[in-house]
Every structure is written in structure tokens, then in C-alpha cells.
CSV table of C-alpha atoms in Angstrom, one decimal:
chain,number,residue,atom,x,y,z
A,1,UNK,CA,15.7,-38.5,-22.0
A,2,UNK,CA,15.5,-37.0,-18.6
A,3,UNK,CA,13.3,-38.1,-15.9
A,4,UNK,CA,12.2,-36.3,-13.0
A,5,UNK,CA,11.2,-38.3,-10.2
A,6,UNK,CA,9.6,-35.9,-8.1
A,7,UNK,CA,7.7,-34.7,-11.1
A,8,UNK,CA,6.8,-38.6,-11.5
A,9,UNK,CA,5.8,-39.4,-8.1
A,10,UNK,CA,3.7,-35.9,-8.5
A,11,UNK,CA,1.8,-37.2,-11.7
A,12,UNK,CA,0.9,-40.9,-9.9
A,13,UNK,CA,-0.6,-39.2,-6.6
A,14,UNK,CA,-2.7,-37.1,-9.2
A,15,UNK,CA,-3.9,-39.9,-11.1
A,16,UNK,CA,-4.3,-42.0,-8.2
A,17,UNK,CA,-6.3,-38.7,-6.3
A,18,UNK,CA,-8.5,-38.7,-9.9
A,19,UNK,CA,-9.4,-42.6,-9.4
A,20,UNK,CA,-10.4,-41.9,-5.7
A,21,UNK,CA,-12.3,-39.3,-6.4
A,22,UNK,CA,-14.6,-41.4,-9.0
A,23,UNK,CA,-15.0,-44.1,-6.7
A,24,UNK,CA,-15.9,-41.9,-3.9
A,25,UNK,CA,-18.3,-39.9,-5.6
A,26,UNK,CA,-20.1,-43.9,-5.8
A,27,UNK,CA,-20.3,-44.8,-2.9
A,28,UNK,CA,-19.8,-42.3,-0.6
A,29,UNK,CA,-19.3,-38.5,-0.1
A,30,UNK,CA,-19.4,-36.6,-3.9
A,31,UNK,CA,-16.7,-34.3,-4.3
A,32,UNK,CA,-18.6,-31.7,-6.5
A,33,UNK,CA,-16.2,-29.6,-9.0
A,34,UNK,CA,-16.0,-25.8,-8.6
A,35,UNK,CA,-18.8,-25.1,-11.1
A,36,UNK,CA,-21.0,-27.3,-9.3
A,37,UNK,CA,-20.3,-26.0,-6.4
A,38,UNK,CA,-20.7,-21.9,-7.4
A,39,UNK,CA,-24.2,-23.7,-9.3
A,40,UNK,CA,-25.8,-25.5,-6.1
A,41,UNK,CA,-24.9,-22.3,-4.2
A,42,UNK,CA,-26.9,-19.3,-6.0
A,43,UNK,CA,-29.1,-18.6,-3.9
A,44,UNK,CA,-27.3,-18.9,-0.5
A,45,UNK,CA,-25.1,-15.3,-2.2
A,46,UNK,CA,-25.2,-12.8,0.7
A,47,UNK,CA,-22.0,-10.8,-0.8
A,48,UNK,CA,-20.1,-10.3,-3.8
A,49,UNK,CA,-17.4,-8.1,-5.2
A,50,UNK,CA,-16.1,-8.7,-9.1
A,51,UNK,CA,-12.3,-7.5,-9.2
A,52,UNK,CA,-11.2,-6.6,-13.0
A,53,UNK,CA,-8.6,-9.0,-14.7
A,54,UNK,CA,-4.8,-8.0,-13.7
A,55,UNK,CA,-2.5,-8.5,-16.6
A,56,UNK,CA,1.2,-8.5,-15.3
A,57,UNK,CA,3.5,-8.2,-18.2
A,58,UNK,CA,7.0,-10.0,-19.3
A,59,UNK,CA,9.8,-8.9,-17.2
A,60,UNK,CA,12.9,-8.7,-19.1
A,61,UNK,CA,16.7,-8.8,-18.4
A,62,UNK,CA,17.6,-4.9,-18.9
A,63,UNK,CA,21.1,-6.1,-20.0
A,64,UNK,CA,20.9,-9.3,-21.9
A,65,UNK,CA,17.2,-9.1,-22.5
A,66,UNK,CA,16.8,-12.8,-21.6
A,67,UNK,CA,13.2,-13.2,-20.0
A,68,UNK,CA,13.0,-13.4,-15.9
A,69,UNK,CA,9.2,-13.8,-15.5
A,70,UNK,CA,6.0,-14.9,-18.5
A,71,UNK,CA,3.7,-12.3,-18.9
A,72,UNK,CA,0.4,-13.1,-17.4
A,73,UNK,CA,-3.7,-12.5,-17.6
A,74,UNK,CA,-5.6,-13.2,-14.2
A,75,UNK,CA,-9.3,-12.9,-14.5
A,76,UNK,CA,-11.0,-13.9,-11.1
A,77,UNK,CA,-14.0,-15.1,-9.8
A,78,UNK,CA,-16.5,-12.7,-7.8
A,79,UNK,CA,-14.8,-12.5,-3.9
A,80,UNK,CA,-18.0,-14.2,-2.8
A,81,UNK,CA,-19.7,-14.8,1.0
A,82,UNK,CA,-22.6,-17.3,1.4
A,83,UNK,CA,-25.1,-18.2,4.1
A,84,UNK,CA,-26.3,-21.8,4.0
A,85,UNK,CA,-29.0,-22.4,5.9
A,86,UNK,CA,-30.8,-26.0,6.7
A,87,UNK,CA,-34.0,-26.3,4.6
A,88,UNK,CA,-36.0,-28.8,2.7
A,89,UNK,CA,-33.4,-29.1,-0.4
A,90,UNK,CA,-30.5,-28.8,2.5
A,91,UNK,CA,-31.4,-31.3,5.3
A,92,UNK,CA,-27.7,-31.8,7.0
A,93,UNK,CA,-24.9,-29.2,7.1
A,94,UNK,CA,-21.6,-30.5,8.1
A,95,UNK,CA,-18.1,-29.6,8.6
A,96,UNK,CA,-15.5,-32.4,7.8
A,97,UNK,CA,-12.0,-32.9,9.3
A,98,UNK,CA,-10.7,-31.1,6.6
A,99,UNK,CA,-13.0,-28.0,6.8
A,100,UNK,CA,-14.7,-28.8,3.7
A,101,UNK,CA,-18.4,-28.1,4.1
A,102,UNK,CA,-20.8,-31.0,3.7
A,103,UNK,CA,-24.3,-31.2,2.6
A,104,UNK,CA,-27.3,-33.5,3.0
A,105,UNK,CA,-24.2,-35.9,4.0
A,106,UNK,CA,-22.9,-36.6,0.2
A,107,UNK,CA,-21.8,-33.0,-1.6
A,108,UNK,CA,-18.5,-31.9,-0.4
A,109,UNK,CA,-18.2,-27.9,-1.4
A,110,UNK,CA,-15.2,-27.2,-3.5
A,111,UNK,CA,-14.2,-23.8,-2.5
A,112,UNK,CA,-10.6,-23.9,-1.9
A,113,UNK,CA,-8.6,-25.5,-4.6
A,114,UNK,CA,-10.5,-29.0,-4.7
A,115,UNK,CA,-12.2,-30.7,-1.8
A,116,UNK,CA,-11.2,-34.1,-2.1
A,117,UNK,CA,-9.7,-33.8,1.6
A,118,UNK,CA,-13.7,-33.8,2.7
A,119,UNK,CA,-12.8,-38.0,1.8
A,120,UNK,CA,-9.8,-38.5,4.8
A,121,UNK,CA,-12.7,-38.6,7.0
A,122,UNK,CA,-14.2,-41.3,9.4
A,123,UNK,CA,-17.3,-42.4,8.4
A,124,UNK,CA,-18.4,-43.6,11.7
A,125,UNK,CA,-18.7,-40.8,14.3
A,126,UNK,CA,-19.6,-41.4,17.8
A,127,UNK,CA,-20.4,-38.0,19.3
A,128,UNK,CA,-22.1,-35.4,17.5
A,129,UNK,CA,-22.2,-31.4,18.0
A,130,UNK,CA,-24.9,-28.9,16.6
A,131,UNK,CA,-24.2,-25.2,16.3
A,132,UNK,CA,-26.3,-22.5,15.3
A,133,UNK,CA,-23.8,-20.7,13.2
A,134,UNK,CA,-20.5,-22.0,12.0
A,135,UNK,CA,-17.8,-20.2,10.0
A,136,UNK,CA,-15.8,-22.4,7.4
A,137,UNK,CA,-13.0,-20.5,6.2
A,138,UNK,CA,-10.7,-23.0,5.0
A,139,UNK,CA,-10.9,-26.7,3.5
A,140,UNK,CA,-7.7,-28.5,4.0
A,141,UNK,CA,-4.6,-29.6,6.2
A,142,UNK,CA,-1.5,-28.0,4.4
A,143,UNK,CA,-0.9,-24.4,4.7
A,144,UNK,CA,1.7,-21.9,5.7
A,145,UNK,CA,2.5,-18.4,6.1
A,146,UNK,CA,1.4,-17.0,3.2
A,147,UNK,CA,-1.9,-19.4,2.5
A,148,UNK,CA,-3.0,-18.5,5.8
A,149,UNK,CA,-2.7,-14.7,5.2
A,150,UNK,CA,-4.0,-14.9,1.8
A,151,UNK,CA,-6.5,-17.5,1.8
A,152,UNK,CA,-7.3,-17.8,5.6
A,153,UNK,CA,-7.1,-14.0,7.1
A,154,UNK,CA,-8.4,-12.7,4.0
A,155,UNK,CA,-11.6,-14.8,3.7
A,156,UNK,CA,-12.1,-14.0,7.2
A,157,UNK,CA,-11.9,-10.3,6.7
A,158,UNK,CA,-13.8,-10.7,3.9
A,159,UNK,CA,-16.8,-12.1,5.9
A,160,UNK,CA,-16.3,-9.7,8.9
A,161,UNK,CA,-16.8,-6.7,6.2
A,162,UNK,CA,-20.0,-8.4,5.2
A,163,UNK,CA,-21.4,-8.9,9.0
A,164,UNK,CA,-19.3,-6.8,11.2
A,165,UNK,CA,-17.0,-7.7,13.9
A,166,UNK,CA,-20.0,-8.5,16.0
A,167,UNK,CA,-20.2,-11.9,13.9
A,168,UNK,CA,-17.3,-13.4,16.4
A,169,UNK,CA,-19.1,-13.3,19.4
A,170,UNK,CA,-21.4,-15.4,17.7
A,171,UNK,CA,-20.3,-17.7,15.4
A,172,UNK,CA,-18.0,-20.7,16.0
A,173,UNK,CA,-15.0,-20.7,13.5
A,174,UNK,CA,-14.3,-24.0,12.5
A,175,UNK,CA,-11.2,-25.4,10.4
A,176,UNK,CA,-8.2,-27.2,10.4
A,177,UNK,CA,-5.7,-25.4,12.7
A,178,UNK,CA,-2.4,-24.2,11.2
A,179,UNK,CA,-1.0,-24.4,15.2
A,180,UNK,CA,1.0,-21.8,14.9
A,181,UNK,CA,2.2,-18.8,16.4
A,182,UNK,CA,1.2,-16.3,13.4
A,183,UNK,CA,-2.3,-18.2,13.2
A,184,UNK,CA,-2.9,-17.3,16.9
A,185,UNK,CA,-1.6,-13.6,16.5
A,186,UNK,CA,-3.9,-13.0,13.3
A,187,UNK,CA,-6.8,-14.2,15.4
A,188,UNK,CA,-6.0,-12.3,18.4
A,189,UNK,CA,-6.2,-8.9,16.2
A,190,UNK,CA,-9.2,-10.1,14.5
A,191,UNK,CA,-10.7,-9.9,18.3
A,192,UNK,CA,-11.9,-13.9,17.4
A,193,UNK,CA,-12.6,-15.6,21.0
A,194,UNK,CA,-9.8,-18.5,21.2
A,195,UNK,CA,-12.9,-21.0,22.7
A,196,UNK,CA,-15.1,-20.2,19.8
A,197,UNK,CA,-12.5,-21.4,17.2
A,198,UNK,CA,-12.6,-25.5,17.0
A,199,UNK,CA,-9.9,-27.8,15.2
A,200,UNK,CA,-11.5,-29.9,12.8
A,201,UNK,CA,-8.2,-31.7,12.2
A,202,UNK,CA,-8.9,-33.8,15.2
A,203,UNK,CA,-12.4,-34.9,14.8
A,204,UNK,CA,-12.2,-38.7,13.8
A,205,UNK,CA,-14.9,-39.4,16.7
A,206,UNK,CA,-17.2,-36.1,17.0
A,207,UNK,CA,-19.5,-34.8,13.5
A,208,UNK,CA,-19.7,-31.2,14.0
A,209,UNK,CA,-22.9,-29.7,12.5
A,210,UNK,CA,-24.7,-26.5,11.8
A,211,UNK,CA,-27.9,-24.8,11.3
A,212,UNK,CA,-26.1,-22.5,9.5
A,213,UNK,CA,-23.0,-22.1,7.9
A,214,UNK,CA,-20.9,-19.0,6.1
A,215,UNK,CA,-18.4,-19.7,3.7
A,216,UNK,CA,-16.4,-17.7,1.1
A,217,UNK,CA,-13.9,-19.2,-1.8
A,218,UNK,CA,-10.3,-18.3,-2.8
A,219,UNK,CA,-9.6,-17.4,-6.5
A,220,UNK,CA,-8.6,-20.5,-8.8
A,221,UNK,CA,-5.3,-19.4,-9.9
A,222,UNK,CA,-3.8,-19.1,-6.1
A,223,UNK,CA,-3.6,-15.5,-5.7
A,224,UNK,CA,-6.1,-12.7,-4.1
A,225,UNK,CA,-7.5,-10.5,-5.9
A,226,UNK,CA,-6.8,-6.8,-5.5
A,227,UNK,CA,-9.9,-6.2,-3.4
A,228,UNK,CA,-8.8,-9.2,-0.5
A,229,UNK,CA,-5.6,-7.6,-0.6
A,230,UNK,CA,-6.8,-3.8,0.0
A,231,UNK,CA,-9.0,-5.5,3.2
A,232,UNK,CA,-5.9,-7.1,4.5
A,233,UNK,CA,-4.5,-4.0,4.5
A,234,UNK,CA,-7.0,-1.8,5.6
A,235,UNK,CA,-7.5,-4.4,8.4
A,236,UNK,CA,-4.0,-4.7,9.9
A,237,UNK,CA,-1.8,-1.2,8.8
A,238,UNK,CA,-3.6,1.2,10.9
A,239,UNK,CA,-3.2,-0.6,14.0
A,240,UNK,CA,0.7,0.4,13.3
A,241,UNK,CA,2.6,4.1,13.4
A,242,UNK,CA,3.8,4.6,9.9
A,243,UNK,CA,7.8,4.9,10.4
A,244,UNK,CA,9.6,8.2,9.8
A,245,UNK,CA,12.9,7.0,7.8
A,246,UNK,CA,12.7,4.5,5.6
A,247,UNK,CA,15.5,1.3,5.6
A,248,UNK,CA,16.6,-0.7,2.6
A,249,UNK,CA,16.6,-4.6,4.4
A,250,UNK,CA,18.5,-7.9,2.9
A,251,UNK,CA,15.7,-10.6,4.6
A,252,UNK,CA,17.8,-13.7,4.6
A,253,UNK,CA,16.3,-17.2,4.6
A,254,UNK,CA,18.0,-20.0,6.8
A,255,UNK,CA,15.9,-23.1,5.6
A,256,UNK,CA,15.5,-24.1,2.1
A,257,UNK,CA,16.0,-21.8,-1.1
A,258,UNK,CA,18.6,-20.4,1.3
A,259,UNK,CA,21.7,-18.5,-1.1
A,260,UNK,CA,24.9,-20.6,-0.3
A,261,UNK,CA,27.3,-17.5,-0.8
A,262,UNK,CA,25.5,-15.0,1.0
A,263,UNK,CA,28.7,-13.9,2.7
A,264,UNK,CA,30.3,-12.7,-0.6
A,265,UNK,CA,26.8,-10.8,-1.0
A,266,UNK,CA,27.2,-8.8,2.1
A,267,UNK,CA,29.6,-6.2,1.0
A,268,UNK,CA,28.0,-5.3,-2.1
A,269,UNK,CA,24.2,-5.1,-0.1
A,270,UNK,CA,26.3,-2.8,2.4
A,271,UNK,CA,27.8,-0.8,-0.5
A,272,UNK,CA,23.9,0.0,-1.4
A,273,UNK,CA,23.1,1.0,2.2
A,274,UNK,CA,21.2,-2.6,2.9
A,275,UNK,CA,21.2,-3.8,6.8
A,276,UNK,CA,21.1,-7.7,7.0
A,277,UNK,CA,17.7,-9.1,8.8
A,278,UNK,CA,18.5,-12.3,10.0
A,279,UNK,CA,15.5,-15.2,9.7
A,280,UNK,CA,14.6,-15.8,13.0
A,281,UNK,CA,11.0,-15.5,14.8
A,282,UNK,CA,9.3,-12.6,14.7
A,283,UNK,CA,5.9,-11.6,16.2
A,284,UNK,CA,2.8,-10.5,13.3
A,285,UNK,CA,3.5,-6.9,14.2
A,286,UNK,CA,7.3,-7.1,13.9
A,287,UNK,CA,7.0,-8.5,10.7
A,288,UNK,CA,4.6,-5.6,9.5
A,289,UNK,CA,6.4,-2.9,11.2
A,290,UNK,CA,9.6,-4.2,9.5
A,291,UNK,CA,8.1,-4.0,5.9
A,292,UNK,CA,6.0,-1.0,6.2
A,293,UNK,CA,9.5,0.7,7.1
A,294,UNK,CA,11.0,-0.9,4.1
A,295,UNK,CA,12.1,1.5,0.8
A,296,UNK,CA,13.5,-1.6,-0.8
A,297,UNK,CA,14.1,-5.4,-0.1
A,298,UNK,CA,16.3,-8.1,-1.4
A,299,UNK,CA,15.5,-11.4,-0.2
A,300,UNK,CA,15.4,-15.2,-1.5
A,301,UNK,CA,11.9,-16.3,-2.5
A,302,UNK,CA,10.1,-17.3,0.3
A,303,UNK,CA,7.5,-17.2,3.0
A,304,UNK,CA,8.9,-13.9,4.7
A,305,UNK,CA,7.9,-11.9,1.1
A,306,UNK,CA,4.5,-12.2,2.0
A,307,UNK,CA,4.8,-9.2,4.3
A,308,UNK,CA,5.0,-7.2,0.6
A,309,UNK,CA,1.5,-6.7,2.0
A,310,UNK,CA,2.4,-4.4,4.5
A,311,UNK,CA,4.9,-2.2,2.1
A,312,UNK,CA,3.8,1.7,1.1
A,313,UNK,CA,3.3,2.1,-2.7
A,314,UNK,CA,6.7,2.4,-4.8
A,315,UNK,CA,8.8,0.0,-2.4
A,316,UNK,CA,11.6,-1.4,-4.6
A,317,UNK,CA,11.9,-5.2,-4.7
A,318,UNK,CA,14.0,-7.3,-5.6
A,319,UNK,CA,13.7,-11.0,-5.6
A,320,UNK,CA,16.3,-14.4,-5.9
A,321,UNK,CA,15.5,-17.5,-7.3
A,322,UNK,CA,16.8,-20.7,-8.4
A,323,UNK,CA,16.1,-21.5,-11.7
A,324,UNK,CA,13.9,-24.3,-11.4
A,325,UNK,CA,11.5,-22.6,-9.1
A,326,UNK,CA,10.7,-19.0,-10.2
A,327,UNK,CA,6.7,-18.7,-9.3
A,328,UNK,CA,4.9,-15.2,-9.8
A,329,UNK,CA,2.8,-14.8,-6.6
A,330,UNK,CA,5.4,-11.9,-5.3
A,331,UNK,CA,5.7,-10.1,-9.0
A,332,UNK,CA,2.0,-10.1,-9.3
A,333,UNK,CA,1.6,-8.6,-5.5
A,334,UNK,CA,4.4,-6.3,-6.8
A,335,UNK,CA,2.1,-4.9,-9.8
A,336,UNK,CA,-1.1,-4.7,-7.7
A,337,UNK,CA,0.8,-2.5,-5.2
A,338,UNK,CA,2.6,-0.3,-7.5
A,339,UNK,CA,6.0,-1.7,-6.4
A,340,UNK,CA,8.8,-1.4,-9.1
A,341,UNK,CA,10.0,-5.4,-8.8
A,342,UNK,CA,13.2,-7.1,-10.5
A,343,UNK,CA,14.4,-10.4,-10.0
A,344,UNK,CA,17.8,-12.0,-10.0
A,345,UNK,CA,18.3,-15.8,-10.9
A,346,UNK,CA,20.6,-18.7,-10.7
A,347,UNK,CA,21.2,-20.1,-13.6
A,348,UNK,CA,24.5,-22.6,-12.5
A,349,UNK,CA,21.6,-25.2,-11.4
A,350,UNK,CA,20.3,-25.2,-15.8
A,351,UNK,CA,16.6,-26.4,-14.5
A,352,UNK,CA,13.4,-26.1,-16.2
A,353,UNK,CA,10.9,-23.9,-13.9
A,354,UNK,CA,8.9,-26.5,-12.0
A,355,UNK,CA,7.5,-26.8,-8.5
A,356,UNK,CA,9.5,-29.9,-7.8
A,357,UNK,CA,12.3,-27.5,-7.4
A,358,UNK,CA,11.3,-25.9,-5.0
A,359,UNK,CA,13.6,-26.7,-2.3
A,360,UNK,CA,16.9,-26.1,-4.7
A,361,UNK,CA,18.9,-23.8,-2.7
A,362,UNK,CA,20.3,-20.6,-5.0
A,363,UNK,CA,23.8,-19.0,-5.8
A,364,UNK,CA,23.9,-15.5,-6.3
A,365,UNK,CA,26.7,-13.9,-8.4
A,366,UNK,CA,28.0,-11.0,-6.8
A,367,UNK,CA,28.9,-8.9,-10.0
A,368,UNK,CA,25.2,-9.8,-11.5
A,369,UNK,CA,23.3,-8.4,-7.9
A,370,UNK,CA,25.7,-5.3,-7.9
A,371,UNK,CA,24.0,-4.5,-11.6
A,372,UNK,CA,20.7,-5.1,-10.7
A,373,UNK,CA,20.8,-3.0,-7.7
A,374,UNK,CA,22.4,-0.2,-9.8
A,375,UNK,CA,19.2,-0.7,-12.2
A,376,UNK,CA,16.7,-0.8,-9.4
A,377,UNK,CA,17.9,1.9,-7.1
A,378,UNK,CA,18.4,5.8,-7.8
């Protein structure tokens, strides 16, 4: 029998997260589940769009027919935007460390993916701040790229389209700071004040509340829906000139999941007319510009492949994996888009698909890319 450690240590934290949970619920803060949550919010339901289930189907090896990607059936939750407002049944409105939104000081909103990060909180706080409005887009401190475009920018969107951009000059945006460079860009072109926006990841002394408070929730299975992504993109693409030629671009990836023999890769991308784009630091707009002027990509799974946002309908894409790590998220934006997809994968590792994988760097065969690109491309 085989044992996976990470997989292991995975399982305890779970378990462990589970018995803390219980407890806290006891004696402290209650984290509510998401159908409590969706229930004690009803009536505070200022906006809400139902997008139809997305069924992505099985993806199959057009030479040896062995399966590259399950089928799958989304169905989502309404996109939703509430207004909270203090009252008799909601005395206290609070915003923890974590962004989680806190009521009458003991129910801890589950909006994004679980809120037991509403617990890594002081429960002593020495300073306190009221606002009269507070946005809460966002409910815990891990995040990157693509969770802050697609969980983040889009819930922001989302609650701009409800109250107009006006909403910034009044509201204080408070949440966890990503403290990056994309993070500031995205806000920037959302025209969000920098002093209105507070990090919550650093309040162990000061309780920030609110008379009011909006909020919005991400969809359960970790993906937008197709309406978030048309606002994204109705939001950011026009601010760009749509490019005249098109380019076929190899993104490369230089941290993990990076292909070992990309060199013997080169010549046959070249053969198919693909310019290499090294992984280095590139502005919001550079990253848009560069996919939006795309009419195909190769590239690694990664971070960077959340700019498929920014590609023009019919885009061809193909994708690399390692075998143990072969997640949909880019096959389903793929389908939404109306982007023909394939995928390519390494199969020297032999690994079941599991996120503890997911640092396993990937070999490509050279032979195997040159037939998928002869599939994929006229």
C-alpha cells in the first residue's frame, strides 16, 4: 500500500479544522455553514443573477482515445449582492482579520469557501473604528493571481454593477491585502481610492465596524460563473485597442510545474510559428494586451492562464500538465469562451490526479506536442 504524506498531513489539518470549528461554535464566534448563511441573509438581497448549469464534456485523446479531462456538470448559486444593515435582529456588524463578516459578535458569514478564518482573530481589541459603509469582498488570507481576479475583482465588479462606480467614493473596502502589484493595478482601474481600502490582515489591536456592510459570495465549486466572467471582461477589454495580427505565444513558467526539457520543445513550437514569452513581471495591461492578441497558446498550467480571460472567442489552447495535477478551471473557462482547448500530459511521473501534486514539475515529449499541435491548429 501506498501512502501519501502530503495527502495525510492534508486529512489531519481537516479533521483537526472540523474539531475547532465545533468547539468554537461553543464558546466563542459560530462559524455558520453556507446554507445558514444564504438563510440568515434573505432579506438583506439587493441583487441577484441565476447563471444556467455549464456541462463541460469528456475530453478525449484523438489518437489513443485515453481520457485527458472528466466530463463535468456545474450548477451555481445566484451571483448574489447584499446590504446588511444594523437593526434590532443585527445589533453589531464586524469585519474580522480575515474579512469574514461578523454579526451580533458570534455568526461568522460563510461566503467564500468556509469562514473558519473569522476564528485566527484576537478576541481582545483595544481600539475600535465605526464606518458607515464597508465593502467585504473577500474572507481569507491565501490568494493569488487567479483567486484575486476571479473571486476578488469579480465580486467587486459585481457590486459596482449593482451601485455604480460612485459606490468608491464612499465606501471603505475592507479585506485582507494580497500586497501585490496586480492587486494594486486592478484597483487603480477600478478608480478605488488607495486610502479608502484597509488591510484587515493586520488588525490584532483595532475592531473595525459598520453601520452597514455589502457583501457578495463566490460559487461553491471554485469557478465564476459565466455572467462574473462577461463583467470582467466587459470591465477591463475596452480600456485596450484590439490588436491587428494575431501571434501564436508559448508562455513559459519558471517556478513550479515548470517543463524540464523545454529546450527540446522550442524547435517544434517555432516549426508551428510560436514566439517564446519568457515568465517574468508584467504589468495588468501587458498581460491583457498579450492574450487578447493571442490566436493560440501553449503554456504549463498555471497562474499566467488566467489571462484566457482576456482572449477573443475561438483562441486555440492548449494546456501541459503533470499527471498528478490536471484541475479543470482553464478547460471550463475554455468552454464558456468558445475556445477549442486540448491538453497534453506527462505520464513518466504514473500519479493519480491529486492536489498534493501540484508542485510536480512536467516533461513534455516532443513527438506527442508536435501531434497535438497538428490536431489543434489548421
Amino acid at each position: 500500500m501506498k501512502f501519501n504524506l502530503k495527502e495525510i498531513a492534508g486529512n489531519a489539518r481537516n479533521q483537526f479544522k472540523t474539531t475547532m470549528l465545533s468547539v468554537s461554535g461553543k464558546v466563542w464566534r459560530n462559524p455558520l455553514t453556507r446554507e445558514e448563511t444564504i438563510a440568515l441573509l434573505k432579506h438583506a438581497i439587493v441583487y441577484q443573477h441565476q447563471s444556467p448549469p455549464v456541462h463541460i464534456p469528456e475530453l478525449n485523446d484523438a489518437v489513443t482515445g485515453e481520457m485527458l479531462q472528466e466530463e463535468a456538470d456545474f450548477e451555481f448559486e445566484p451571483d448574489t449582492v447584499w446590504a446588511i444593515d444594523r437593526n434590532t435582529a443585527v445589533q453589531t456588524i464586524k469585519v474580522s482579520r480575515s474579512g469574514v463578516v461578523l454579526l451580533n459578535n458570534r455568526q461568522l458569514l460563510n461566503l467564500d469557501y468556509g469562514c473558519s478564518a473569522g476564528l485566527l482573530d484576537s478576541p481582545i481589541k483595544t481600539e475600535s473604528v465605526t464606518y458607515p459603509l464597508v465593502v467585504a469582498p473577500w474572507s481569507h488570507f491565501w490568494g493569488a493571481y487567479y483567486d484575486y481576479i476571479m473571486y476578488v475583482v469579480a465580486k467587486l465588479c459585481r457590486i459596482e454593477q449593482v451601485y455604480g462606480p460612485e459606490i468608491w467614493q464612499k465606501a471603505k473596502v475592507c479585506y485582507p491585502l494580497f500586497q501585490t502589484a496586480y492587486e494594486k493595478e486592478f484597483l487603480r482601474k477600478l478608480n478605488i481610492p488607495e486610502e479608502t481600502v484597509l488591510d484587515t490582515r493586520t488588525n490584532w489591536k483595532q475592531e473595525i465596524q459598520a453601520d452597514r456592510v455589502i457583501a457578495g459570495n463566490n460559487q461553491v465549486e471554485y469557478i465564476p460563473t459565466a455572467a462574473d466572467i462577461a463583467l470582467l471582461r466587459k470591465r477591463f477589454l475596452p480600456d485596450l485597442e484590439k490588436p491587428i495580427k494575431k501571434r501564436r505565444l508559448y508562455i513559459a513558467r519558471a517556478g513550479r510545474r515548470k517543463v524540464t526539457n523545454e529546450a527540446e520543445l522550442l524547435p517544434v513550437l517555432k516549426a508551428f510559428g510560436f514566439e517564446f514569452i519568457e515568465d517574468r513581471a508584467r504589468s495588468v495591461d501587458e498581460q491583457i494586451k498579450l492574450f487578447r492578441g493571442a490566436e493560440a497558446i501553449v503554456s504549463p498550467h498555471g497562474a499566467a492562464l488566467t489571462n484566457l480571460l482576456w482572449c477573443d472567442p475561438g483562441t486555440k489552447v492548449l494546456e501541459l500538465f503533470n499527471q498528478g495535477y490536471r484541475p479543470n478551471y482553464y478547460f471550463y473557462l475554455c468552454h464558456v469562451l468558445h475556445m477549442p482547448y486540448n491538453c497534453l500530459v506527462d505520464r513518466t511521473a504514473n500519479k493519480e490526479n491529486h492536489w498534493s501534486n501540484t508542485a510536480e514539475d512536467i516533461y513534455i515529449s516532443p513527438e506527442e506536442l508536435r501531434i497535438k499541435l497538428t490536431q489543434l491548429l489548421p
